[in-house]
Amino acid sequence: MKFNYIKYGAYLALILVILYVCIYIFEKGKELGKAAAIN
């Protein structure tokens, strides 16, 4: 049972990291888009 929780936790952490990276890229893209629009 304990091993399954560790496995589940690892998958959950991986998903959170991927989501965080996607949000970070999206925010950066918005900033770059604004900068491009100004220039």
PDB file of N, CA and C in Angstrom:
ATOM      1  N   MET A   1       0.831  -1.205   0.000  1.00  0.00           N
ATOM      2  CA  MET A   1       0.000   0.000   0.000  1.00  0.00           C
ATOM      3  C   MET A   1       0.872   1.265   0.000  1.00  0.00           C
ATOM      4  N   LYS A   2       1.885   1.278   0.839  1.00  0.00           N
ATOM      5  CA  LYS A   2       2.741   2.456   0.969  1.00  0.00           C
ATOM      6  C   LYS A   2       3.410   2.801  -0.371  1.00  0.00           C
ATOM      7  N   PHE A   3       3.857   1.772  -1.086  1.00  0.00           N
ATOM      8  CA  PHE A   3       4.527   1.976  -2.370  1.00  0.00           C
ATOM      9  C   PHE A   3       3.592   2.653  -3.371  1.00  0.00           C
ATOM     10  N   ASN A   4       2.309   2.227  -3.363  1.00  0.00           N
ATOM     11  CA  ASN A   4       1.336   2.822  -4.283  1.00  0.00           C
ATOM     12  C   ASN A   4       1.154   4.310  -4.004  1.00  0.00           C
ATOM     13  N   TYR A   5       1.167   4.696  -2.716  1.00  0.00           N
ATOM     14  CA  TYR A   5       1.027   6.106  -2.363  1.00  0.00           C
ATOM     15  C   TYR A   5       2.227   6.905  -2.872  1.00  0.00           C
ATOM     16  N   ILE A   6       3.411   6.334  -2.761  1.00  0.00           N
ATOM     17  CA  ILE A   6       4.636   6.990  -3.242  1.00  0.00           C
ATOM     18  C   ILE A   6       4.540   7.197  -4.757  1.00  0.00           C
ATOM     19  N   LYS A   7       4.106   6.142  -5.452  1.00  0.00           N
ATOM     20  CA  LYS A   7       3.958   6.189  -6.911  1.00  0.00           C
ATOM     21  C   LYS A   7       2.943   7.266  -7.299  1.00  0.00           C
ATOM     22  N   TYR A   8       1.800   7.288  -6.616  1.00  0.00           N
ATOM     23  CA  TYR A   8       0.743   8.258  -6.875  1.00  0.00           C
ATOM     24  C   TYR A   8       1.253   9.673  -6.612  1.00  0.00           C
ATOM     25  N   GLY A   9       1.985   9.852  -5.534  1.00  0.00           N
ATOM     26  CA  GLY A   9       2.562  11.152  -5.187  1.00  0.00           C
ATOM     27  C   GLY A   9       3.532  11.631  -6.250  1.00  0.00           C
ATOM     28  N   ALA A  10       4.339  10.714  -6.776  1.00  0.00           N
ATOM     29  CA  ALA A  10       5.311  11.061  -7.811  1.00  0.00           C
ATOM     30  C   ALA A  10       4.593  11.498  -9.093  1.00  0.00           C
ATOM     31  N   TYR A  11       3.553  10.782  -9.474  1.00  0.00           N
ATOM     32  CA  TYR A  11       2.780  11.155 -10.659  1.00  0.00           C
ATOM     33  C   TYR A  11       2.127  12.525 -10.466  1.00  0.00           C
ATOM     34  N   LEU A  12       1.585  12.745  -9.274  1.00  0.00           N
ATOM     35  CA  LEU A  12       0.924  14.009  -8.958  1.00  0.00           C
ATOM     36  C   LEU A  12       1.926  15.159  -9.036  1.00  0.00           C
ATOM     37  N   ALA A  13       3.113  14.957  -8.475  1.00  0.00           N
ATOM     38  CA  ALA A  13       4.165  15.980  -8.509  1.00  0.00           C
ATOM     39  C   ALA A  13       4.569  16.278  -9.947  1.00  0.00           C
ATOM     40  N   LEU A  14       4.685  15.248 -10.759  1.00  0.00           N
ATOM     41  CA  LEU A  14       5.057  15.404 -12.171  1.00  0.00           C
ATOM     42  C   LEU A  14       4.007  16.235 -12.915  1.00  0.00           C
ATOM     43  N   ILE A  15       2.734  15.931 -12.683  1.00  0.00           N
ATOM     44  CA  ILE A  15       1.640  16.673 -13.315  1.00  0.00           C
ATOM     45  C   ILE A  15       1.676  18.137 -12.881  1.00  0.00           C
ATOM     46  N   LEU A  16       1.912  18.387 -11.597  1.00  0.00           N
ATOM     47  CA  LEU A  16       1.980  19.758 -11.094  1.00  0.00           C
ATOM     48  C   LEU A  16       3.128  20.522 -11.733  1.00  0.00           C
ATOM     49  N   VAL A  17       4.277  19.864 -11.876  1.00  0.00           N
ATOM     50  CA  VAL A  17       5.446  20.504 -12.517  1.00  0.00           C
ATOM     51  C   VAL A  17       5.120  20.859 -13.969  1.00  0.00           C
ATOM     52  N   ILE A  18       4.494  19.932 -14.690  1.00  0.00           N
ATOM     53  CA  ILE A  18       4.134  20.178 -16.091  1.00  0.00           C
ATOM     54  C   ILE A  18       3.157  21.355 -16.194  1.00  0.00           C
ATOM     55  N   LEU A  19       2.157  21.382 -15.299  1.00  0.00           N
ATOM     56  CA  LEU A  19       1.192  22.486 -15.287  1.00  0.00           C
ATOM     57  C   LEU A  19       1.892  23.803 -15.008  1.00  0.00           C
ATOM     58  N   TYR A  20       2.805  23.809 -14.026  1.00  0.00           N
ATOM     59  CA  TYR A  20       3.548  25.018 -13.660  1.00  0.00           C
ATOM     60  C   TYR A  20       4.358  25.526 -14.848  1.00  0.00           C
ATOM     61  N   VAL A  21       5.031  24.617 -15.546  1.00  0.00           N
ATOM     62  CA  VAL A  21       5.837  24.988 -16.716  1.00  0.00           C
ATOM     63  C   VAL A  21       4.937  25.569 -17.811  1.00  0.00           C
ATOM     64  N   CYS A  22       3.795  24.952 -18.052  1.00  0.00           N
ATOM     65  CA  CYS A  22       2.862  25.446 -19.070  1.00  0.00           C
ATOM     66  C   CYS A  22       2.385  26.854 -18.734  1.00  0.00           C
ATOM     67  N   ILE A  23       2.029  27.086 -17.470  1.00  0.00           N
ATOM     68  CA  ILE A  23       1.574  28.413 -17.027  1.00  0.00           C
ATOM     69  C   ILE A  23       2.711  29.424 -17.182  1.00  0.00           C
ATOM     70  N   TYR A  24       3.918  29.041 -16.806  1.00  0.00           N
ATOM     71  CA  TYR A  24       5.087  29.920 -16.912  1.00  0.00           C
ATOM     72  C   TYR A  24       5.331  30.331 -18.364  1.00  0.00           C
ATOM     73  N   ILE A  25       5.282  29.359 -19.272  1.00  0.00           N
ATOM     74  CA  ILE A  25       5.481  29.628 -20.703  1.00  0.00           C
ATOM     75  C   ILE A  25       4.363  30.539 -21.226  1.00  0.00           C
ATOM     76  N   PHE A  26       3.133  30.269 -20.798  1.00  0.00           N
ATOM     77  CA  PHE A  26       1.989  31.077 -21.216  1.00  0.00           C
ATOM     78  C   PHE A  26       2.161  32.528 -20.767  1.00  0.00           C
ATOM     79  N   GLU A  27       2.562  32.730 -19.503  1.00  0.00           N
ATOM     80  CA  GLU A  27       2.784  34.086 -18.972  1.00  0.00           C
ATOM     81  C   GLU A  27       3.906  34.789 -19.727  1.00  0.00           C
ATOM     82  N   LYS A  28       5.004  34.063 -19.978  1.00  0.00           N
ATOM     83  CA  LYS A  28       6.131  34.623 -20.729  1.00  0.00           C
ATOM     84  C   LYS A  28       5.679  35.008 -22.133  1.00  0.00           C
ATOM     85  N   GLY A  29       4.883  34.169 -22.754  1.00  0.00           N
ATOM     86  CA  GLY A  29       4.371  34.424 -24.087  1.00  0.00           C
ATOM     87  C   GLY A  29       3.505  35.672 -24.125  1.00  0.00           C
ATOM     88  N   LYS A  30       2.687  35.877 -23.093  1.00  0.00           N
ATOM     89  CA  LYS A  30       1.852  37.078 -23.002  1.00  0.00           C
ATOM     90  C   LYS A  30       2.729  38.317 -22.898  1.00  0.00           C
ATOM     91  N   GLU A  31       3.773  38.254 -22.066  1.00  0.00           N
ATOM     92  CA  GLU A  31       4.708  39.373 -21.894  1.00  0.00           C
ATOM     93  C   GLU A  31       5.385  39.698 -23.226  1.00  0.00           C
ATOM     94  N   LEU A  32       5.873  38.668 -23.909  1.00  0.00           N
ATOM     95  CA  LEU A  32       6.545  38.859 -25.200  1.00  0.00           C
ATOM     96  C   LEU A  32       5.564  39.422 -26.222  1.00  0.00           C
ATOM     97  N   GLY A  33       4.334  38.951 -26.187  1.00  0.00           N
ATOM     98  CA  GLY A  33       3.295  39.437 -27.097  1.00  0.00           C
ATOM     99  C   GLY A  33       3.020  40.917 -26.877  1.00  0.00           C
ATOM    100  N   LYS A  34       2.959  41.334 -25.601  1.00  0.00           N
ATOM    101  CA  LYS A  34       2.740  42.744 -25.262  1.00  0.00           C
ATOM    102  C   LYS A  34       3.910  43.590 -25.760  1.00  0.00           C
ATOM    103  N   ALA A  35       5.129  43.116 -25.501  1.00  0.00           N
ATOM    104  CA  ALA A  35       6.343  43.825 -25.925  1.00  0.00           C
ATOM    105  C   ALA A  35       6.367  43.977 -27.452  1.00  0.00           C
ATOM    106  N   ALA A  36       5.990  42.921 -28.163  1.00  0.00           N
ATOM    107  CA  ALA A  36       5.963  42.941 -29.634  1.00  0.00           C
ATOM    108  C   ALA A  36       4.897  43.928 -30.118  1.00  0.00           C
ATOM    109  N   ALA A  37       3.764  43.974 -29.429  1.00  0.00           N
ATOM    110  CA  ALA A  37       2.673  44.874 -29.812  1.00  0.00           C
ATOM    111  C   ALA A  37       3.094  46.335 -29.625  1.00  0.00           C
ATOM    112  N   ILE A  38       3.821  46.618 -28.546  1.00  0.00           N
ATOM    113  CA  ILE A  38       4.290  47.985 -28.271  1.00  0.00           C
ATOM    114  C   ILE A  38       5.317  48.391 -29.333  1.00  0.00           C
ATOM    115  N   ASN A  39       6.260  47.491 -29.608  1.00  0.00           N
ATOM    116  CA  ASN A  39       7.293  47.770 -30.614  1.00  0.00           C
ATOM    117  C   ASN A  39       6.726  47.449 -31.992  1.00  0.00           C
TER     118      ASN A  39
END
